[in-house]
Amino acid sequence: MSTSDAVAVRLAQAGDAPAASAILNHYIAESVSNFRTEPYGPEEWAEQFAANADRFPYLVAEVGGAVAGLAYASAWRPKQAYAWTAESTVYVSPGHQGLGIGSLLYGELLKRLEQQGFRSVMAQVSQPNPGSEALHERFGFELVGSIRDAGFKHGAWIGVGIWQKTLAALADPPAPTAPVA
Ligand SMILES: CC(C)(COP(=O)(O)OP(=O)(O)OC[C@H]1O[C@@H](n2cnc3c(N)ncnc32)[C@H](O)[C@@H]1OP(=O)(O)O)[C@@H](O)C(=O)NCCC(=O)NCCS
């Protein structure tokens, strides 16, 4: 990709499952940025998408009509009082990193989560991950904690940084979050 190629960010569709899972599966196999050790099947990603995409934004970035990155949110914890806290995830395909695609995706994801009425966005970043740490700092996330030896992958114990971005103040009590528009 050259810097002149247009990047289009849009809501994901079920048909994006093969491309989205291929990007995720690359990092599952080749890195510790994702703590899964088993690849996604396209059906599994599609099921996860179908179960969550009404409540949480699922976004893809297209370059030349092909999916080059994805970002989505999910529940941080299932217990009801966490309903205003989301977890964010972002992956850009190898070959498209460092070109601003992650920033485009994250800007849209965070804007949407704030509009939906979430209070906080959390991210778990395995350590070290300079690209992801830079992205989260750029968007105002703060490192609020870490888990030592949180997982074992590729023959090593990996720590995880817990990052938080606080969105707009909410009413007391807060209204339920809105569905994805
Ligand atoms: C992390 C990731 C999503 C960032 O997306 P990206 O499109 O490469 O990032 P951008 O080009 O938008 O750059 C965002 C910022 O990070 C910085 N950055 C990007 N890659 C970097 C790297 N490897 N080292 C240091 N800084 C880096 C950029 O300079 C930019 O900072 P700035 O705004 O202050 O200039 C992407 O690199 C990626 O998918 N990495 C592999 C998977 C992964 O780790 N995902 C995150 C899991 S928590």
mmCIF file of C-alpha atoms and ligand atoms in Angstrom:
data_model
loop_
_atom_site.group_PDB
_atom_site.id
_atom_site.type_symbol
_atom_site.label_atom_id
_atom_site.label_comp_id
_atom_site.label_asym_id
_atom_site.label_seq_id
_atom_site.Cartn_x
_atom_site.Cartn_y
_atom_site.Cartn_z
ATOM 1 C CA MET A 1 0.000 0.000 0.000
ATOM 2 C CA SER A 2 1.218 3.507 -0.683
ATOM 3 C CA THR A 3 0.202 6.493 1.385
ATOM 4 C CA SER A 4 -1.992 7.626 -1.535
ATOM 5 C CA ASP A 5 -4.244 4.558 -1.336
ATOM 6 C CA ALA A 6 -7.616 5.462 0.183
ATOM 7 C CA VAL A 7 -8.599 3.688 3.373
ATOM 8 C CA ALA A 8 -12.318 3.214 4.028
ATOM 9 C CA VAL A 9 -13.543 2.314 7.505
ATOM 10 C CA ARG A 10 -16.998 0.718 7.669
ATOM 11 C CA LEU A 11 -19.092 -1.510 9.913
ATOM 12 C CA ALA A 12 -18.181 -5.162 9.444
ATOM 13 C CA GLN A 13 -20.561 -7.661 7.870
ATOM 14 C CA ALA A 14 -20.889 -11.417 8.303
ATOM 15 C CA GLY A 15 -19.194 -11.846 4.924
ATOM 16 C CA ASP A 16 -16.006 -10.316 6.356
ATOM 17 C CA ALA A 17 -15.472 -13.449 8.463
ATOM 18 C CA PRO A 18 -12.831 -15.077 6.211
ATOM 19 C CA ALA A 19 -10.745 -11.899 5.870
ATOM 20 C CA ALA A 20 -11.099 -10.895 9.514
ATOM 21 C CA SER A 21 -10.238 -14.338 10.836
ATOM 22 C CA ALA A 22 -7.248 -14.559 8.451
ATOM 23 C CA ILE A 23 -5.782 -11.367 9.956
ATOM 24 C CA LEU A 24 -6.396 -12.586 13.493
ATOM 25 C CA ASN A 25 -5.022 -16.031 12.716
ATOM 26 C CA HIS A 26 -1.764 -14.539 11.436
ATOM 27 C CA TYR A 27 -1.145 -12.868 14.802
ATOM 28 C CA ILE A 28 -2.399 -15.876 16.761
ATOM 29 C CA ALA A 29 0.192 -18.023 14.982
ATOM 30 C CA GLU A 30 3.078 -15.578 14.746
ATOM 31 C CA SER A 31 2.906 -13.392 17.852
ATOM 32 C CA VAL A 32 1.871 -13.172 21.466
ATOM 33 C CA SER A 33 -0.293 -10.084 20.848
ATOM 34 C CA ASN A 34 -3.298 -12.431 20.959
ATOM 35 C CA PHE A 35 -3.456 -15.016 23.731
ATOM 36 C CA ARG A 36 -5.341 -17.566 21.667
ATOM 37 C CA THR A 37 -3.232 -20.484 20.554
ATOM 38 C CA GLU A 38 -5.881 -22.056 18.329
ATOM 39 C CA PRO A 39 -6.898 -20.284 15.103
ATOM 40 C CA TYR A 40 -10.367 -18.934 14.474
ATOM 41 C CA GLY A 41 -12.452 -20.820 12.002
ATOM 42 C CA PRO A 42 -14.452 -18.391 9.818
ATOM 43 C CA GLU A 43 -17.635 -19.856 11.302
ATOM 44 C CA GLU A 44 -16.480 -19.095 14.837
ATOM 45 C CA TRP A 45 -15.707 -15.480 13.987
ATOM 46 C CA ALA A 46 -19.077 -15.154 12.233
ATOM 47 C CA GLU A 47 -20.854 -16.560 15.301
ATOM 48 C CA GLN A 48 -19.045 -14.137 17.597
ATOM 49 C CA PHE A 49 -19.893 -11.297 15.227
ATOM 50 C CA ALA A 50 -23.572 -12.269 15.082
ATOM 51 C CA ALA A 51 -23.805 -12.516 18.875
ATOM 52 C CA ASN A 52 -22.174 -9.137 19.610
ATOM 53 C CA ALA A 53 -22.435 -6.749 16.662
ATOM 54 C CA ASP A 54 -25.750 -5.244 17.762
ATOM 55 C CA ARG A 55 -24.280 -4.100 21.068
ATOM 56 C CA PHE A 56 -20.632 -3.437 20.158
ATOM 57 C CA PRO A 57 -19.115 -1.819 17.047
ATOM 58 C CA TYR A 58 -17.276 -4.174 14.724
ATOM 59 C CA LEU A 59 -15.293 -2.201 12.155
ATOM 60 C CA VAL A 60 -13.095 -3.101 9.214
ATOM 61 C CA ALA A 61 -10.709 -0.943 7.193
ATOM 62 C CA GLU A 62 -10.604 -1.573 3.469
ATOM 63 C CA VAL A 63 -7.718 -0.735 1.161
ATOM 64 C CA GLY A 64 -8.466 -1.230 -2.512
ATOM 65 C CA GLY A 65 -11.615 -3.165 -1.596
ATOM 66 C CA ALA A 66 -9.770 -5.695 0.585
ATOM 67 C CA VAL A 67 -9.963 -5.869 4.372
ATOM 68 C CA ALA A 68 -6.657 -4.642 5.805
ATOM 69 C CA GLY A 69 -7.586 -4.264 9.458
ATOM 70 C CA LEU A 70 -10.315 -4.655 12.024
ATOM 71 C CA ALA A 71 -11.276 -3.174 15.369
ATOM 72 C CA TYR A 72 -14.119 -4.142 17.624
ATOM 73 C CA ALA A 73 -15.343 -3.927 21.166
ATOM 74 C CA SER A 74 -16.637 -6.536 23.547
ATOM 75 C CA ALA A 75 -17.801 -6.793 27.138
ATOM 76 C CA TRP A 76 -14.992 -6.217 29.645
ATOM 77 C CA ARG A 77 -16.714 -8.449 32.205
ATOM 78 C CA PRO A 78 -20.131 -10.154 32.104
ATOM 79 C CA LYS A 79 -21.464 -8.956 35.497
ATOM 80 C CA GLN A 80 -24.182 -6.331 35.086
ATOM 81 C CA ALA A 81 -22.466 -3.365 36.772
ATOM 82 C CA TYR A 82 -19.703 -3.532 34.137
ATOM 83 C CA ALA A 83 -22.267 -2.705 31.425
ATOM 84 C CA TRP A 84 -20.655 0.690 30.715
ATOM 85 C CA THR A 85 -17.116 -0.693 30.378
ATOM 86 C CA ALA A 86 -16.059 -2.105 27.008
ATOM 87 C CA GLU A 87 -12.884 -3.841 25.894
ATOM 88 C CA SER A 88 -11.318 -2.803 22.597
ATOM 89 C CA THR A 89 -9.337 -4.881 20.119
ATOM 90 C CA VAL A 90 -7.472 -3.801 16.971
ATOM 91 C CA TYR A 91 -5.448 -5.661 14.355
ATOM 92 C CA VAL A 92 -3.925 -4.394 11.113
ATOM 93 C CA SER A 93 -2.712 -6.892 8.544
ATOM 94 C CA PRO A 94 1.037 -7.365 8.184
ATOM 95 C CA GLY A 95 2.156 -5.146 5.318
ATOM 96 C CA HIS A 96 -0.311 -2.426 6.262
ATOM 97 C CA GLN A 97 1.093 -1.518 9.670
ATOM 98 C CA GLY A 98 2.427 1.918 10.495
ATOM 99 C CA LEU A 99 0.317 3.625 7.828
ATOM 100 C CA GLY A 100 -2.341 5.105 10.068
ATOM 101 C CA ILE A 101 -4.944 2.348 9.594
ATOM 102 C CA GLY A 102 -4.994 1.355 13.267
ATOM 103 C CA SER A 103 -5.502 5.011 14.179
ATOM 104 C CA LEU A 104 -8.391 5.387 11.720
ATOM 105 C CA LEU A 105 -10.071 2.282 13.119
ATOM 106 C CA TYR A 106 -9.526 3.274 16.756
ATOM 107 C CA GLY A 107 -10.733 6.844 16.189
ATOM 108 C CA GLU A 108 -14.014 5.545 14.777
ATOM 109 C CA LEU A 109 -14.364 2.805 17.408
ATOM 110 C CA LEU A 110 -13.865 5.177 20.342
ATOM 111 C CA LYS A 111 -16.190 7.798 18.859
ATOM 112 C CA ARG A 112 -18.915 5.199 18.483
ATOM 113 C CA LEU A 113 -18.452 3.777 21.989
ATOM 114 C CA GLU A 114 -18.722 7.269 23.464
ATOM 115 C CA GLN A 115 -21.855 7.995 21.405
ATOM 116 C CA GLN A 116 -23.389 4.718 22.612
ATOM 117 C CA GLY A 117 -22.910 5.808 26.219
ATOM 118 C CA PHE A 118 -19.991 3.709 27.417
ATOM 119 C CA ARG A 119 -17.931 5.175 30.279
ATOM 120 C CA SER A 120 -14.604 3.366 29.866
ATOM 121 C CA VAL A 121 -12.722 1.457 27.238
ATOM 122 C CA MET A 122 -10.164 -1.110 28.376
ATOM 123 C CA ALA A 123 -7.404 -2.772 26.397
ATOM 124 C CA GLN A 124 -5.138 -5.647 27.287
ATOM 125 C CA VAL A 125 -1.733 -5.331 25.639
ATOM 126 C CA SER A 126 0.822 -8.096 25.950
ATOM 127 C CA GLN A 127 4.264 -6.876 26.925
ATOM 128 C CA PRO A 128 6.230 -5.714 25.071
ATOM 129 C CA ASN A 129 4.203 -4.381 22.125
ATOM 130 C CA PRO A 130 5.593 -0.942 21.193
ATOM 131 C CA GLY A 131 3.190 -0.426 18.277
ATOM 132 C CA SER A 132 0.083 -1.132 20.331
ATOM 133 C CA GLU A 133 1.376 0.853 23.313
ATOM 134 C CA ALA A 134 2.006 3.848 21.011
ATOM 135 C CA LEU A 135 -1.480 3.544 19.538
ATOM 136 C CA HIS A 136 -3.129 3.440 22.955
ATOM 137 C CA GLU A 137 -1.090 6.391 24.239
ATOM 138 C CA ARG A 138 -2.010 8.356 21.130
ATOM 139 C CA PHE A 139 -5.705 7.902 21.930
ATOM 140 C CA GLY A 140 -5.380 8.876 25.573
ATOM 141 C CA PHE A 141 -5.370 5.445 27.174
ATOM 142 C CA GLU A 142 -3.411 5.176 30.418
ATOM 143 C CA LEU A 143 -1.614 2.125 31.735
ATOM 144 C CA VAL A 144 -3.591 1.395 34.912
ATOM 145 C CA GLY A 145 -2.183 -1.983 35.824
ATOM 146 C CA SER A 146 -0.460 -5.088 34.660
ATOM 147 C CA ILE A 147 -0.628 -8.818 35.125
ATOM 148 C CA ARG A 148 2.692 -10.600 35.512
ATOM 149 C CA ASP A 149 3.026 -13.929 33.701
ATOM 150 C CA ALA A 150 -0.574 -13.660 32.532
ATOM 151 C CA GLY A 151 -0.179 -16.327 29.893
ATOM 152 C CA PHE A 152 2.248 -18.896 28.513
ATOM 153 C CA LYS A 153 2.721 -18.902 24.758
ATOM 154 C CA HIS A 154 5.539 -19.720 22.340
ATOM 155 C CA GLY A 155 7.628 -21.069 25.186
ATOM 156 C CA ALA A 156 7.522 -18.033 27.445
ATOM 157 C CA TRP A 157 5.468 -16.366 30.159
ATOM 158 C CA ILE A 158 3.928 -13.141 28.894
ATOM 159 C CA GLY A 159 2.771 -10.185 30.980
ATOM 160 C CA VAL A 160 -0.197 -8.056 30.026
ATOM 161 C CA GLY A 161 -0.638 -4.316 30.482
ATOM 162 C CA ILE A 162 -4.149 -3.111 31.323
ATOM 163 C CA TRP A 163 -4.945 0.179 29.577
ATOM 164 C CA GLN A 164 -7.956 2.402 30.245
ATOM 165 C CA LYS A 165 -9.497 5.343 28.463
ATOM 166 C CA THR A 166 -12.244 7.206 30.300
ATOM 167 C CA LEU A 167 -14.939 8.535 28.005
ATOM 168 C CA ALA A 168 -17.452 11.294 28.735
ATOM 169 C CA ALA A 169 -19.084 11.607 32.142
ATOM 170 C CA LEU A 170 -22.492 9.943 32.347
ATOM 171 C CA ALA A 171 -25.680 10.770 34.195
ATOM 172 C CA ASP A 172 -26.186 9.357 37.682
ATOM 173 C CA PRO A 173 -27.547 6.728 37.296
ATOM 174 C CA PRO A 174 -26.323 6.149 33.732
ATOM 175 C CA ALA A 175 -28.764 5.339 30.944
ATOM 176 C CA PRO A 176 -28.393 1.900 29.345
ATOM 177 C CA THR A 177 -25.891 1.926 26.499
ATOM 178 C CA ALA A 178 -27.434 2.369 23.055
ATOM 179 C CA PRO A 179 -27.200 -0.335 20.385
ATOM 180 C CA VAL A 180 -24.865 0.085 17.426
ATOM 181 C CA ALA A 181 -26.306 2.631 14.996
HETATM 182 C C1 LIG B 1 -0.804 -2.140 16.920
HETATM 183 C C2 LIG B 1 -1.441 -1.844 15.576
HETATM 184 C C3 LIG B 1 -2.932 -2.122 15.640
HETATM 185 C C4 LIG B 1 -1.244 -0.344 15.278
HETATM 186 O O1 LIG B 1 -1.865 -0.054 14.049
HETATM 187 P P1 LIG B 1 -1.037 0.740 12.919
HETATM 188 O O2 LIG B 1 -1.934 0.991 11.786
HETATM 189 O O3 LIG B 1 0.205 -0.023 12.655
HETATM 190 O O4 LIG B 1 -0.699 2.097 13.713
HETATM 191 P P2 LIG B 1 -0.699 3.580 13.157
HETATM 192 O O5 LIG B 1 0.034 3.626 11.851
HETATM 193 O O6 LIG B 1 -2.077 4.114 13.174
HETATM 194 O O7 LIG B 1 0.189 4.301 14.253
HETATM 195 C C5 LIG B 1 -0.318 4.643 15.536
HETATM 196 C C6 LIG B 1 0.809 5.175 16.397
HETATM 197 O O8 LIG B 1 1.649 4.085 16.774
HETATM 198 C C7 LIG B 1 2.990 4.336 16.363
HETATM 199 N N1 LIG B 1 3.527 3.048 15.972
HETATM 200 C C8 LIG B 1 3.017 2.185 15.049
HETATM 201 N N2 LIG B 1 3.768 1.072 14.991
HETATM 202 C C9 LIG B 1 4.777 1.253 15.873
HETATM 203 C C10 LIG B 1 5.876 0.442 16.274
HETATM 204 N N3 LIG B 1 6.080 -0.776 15.764
HETATM 205 N N4 LIG B 1 6.695 0.926 17.234
HETATM 206 C C11 LIG B 1 6.475 2.130 17.796
HETATM 207 N N5 LIG B 1 5.452 2.949 17.445
HETATM 208 C C12 LIG B 1 4.620 2.501 16.503
HETATM 209 C C13 LIG B 1 2.867 5.306 15.216
HETATM 210 O O9 LIG B 1 4.042 6.082 15.040
HETATM 211 C C14 LIG B 1 1.712 6.154 15.674
HETATM 212 O O10 LIG B 1 2.120 7.075 16.668
HETATM 213 P P3 LIG B 1 1.933 8.652 16.425
HETATM 214 O O11 LIG B 1 0.462 8.862 16.202
HETATM 215 O O12 LIG B 1 2.413 9.238 17.703
HETATM 216 O O13 LIG B 1 2.752 8.955 15.227
HETATM 217 C C15 LIG B 1 -0.811 -2.674 14.420
HETATM 218 O O14 LIG B 1 0.551 -2.350 14.318
HETATM 219 C C16 LIG B 1 -0.972 -4.161 14.597
HETATM 220 O O15 LIG B 1 -1.969 -4.730 14.157
HETATM 221 N N6 LIG B 1 0.009 -4.818 15.247
HETATM 222 C C17 LIG B 1 0.008 -6.259 15.395
HETATM 223 C C18 LIG B 1 -1.183 -6.774 16.195
HETATM 224 C C19 LIG B 1 -1.314 -6.100 17.534
HETATM 225 O O16 LIG B 1 -0.369 -5.998 18.282
HETATM 226 N N7 LIG B 1 -2.551 -5.632 17.812
HETATM 227 C C20 LIG B 1 -2.860 -4.985 19.058
HETATM 228 C C21 LIG B 1 -3.207 -5.984 20.094
HETATM 229 S S1 LIG B 1 -3.385 -5.175 21.699
#
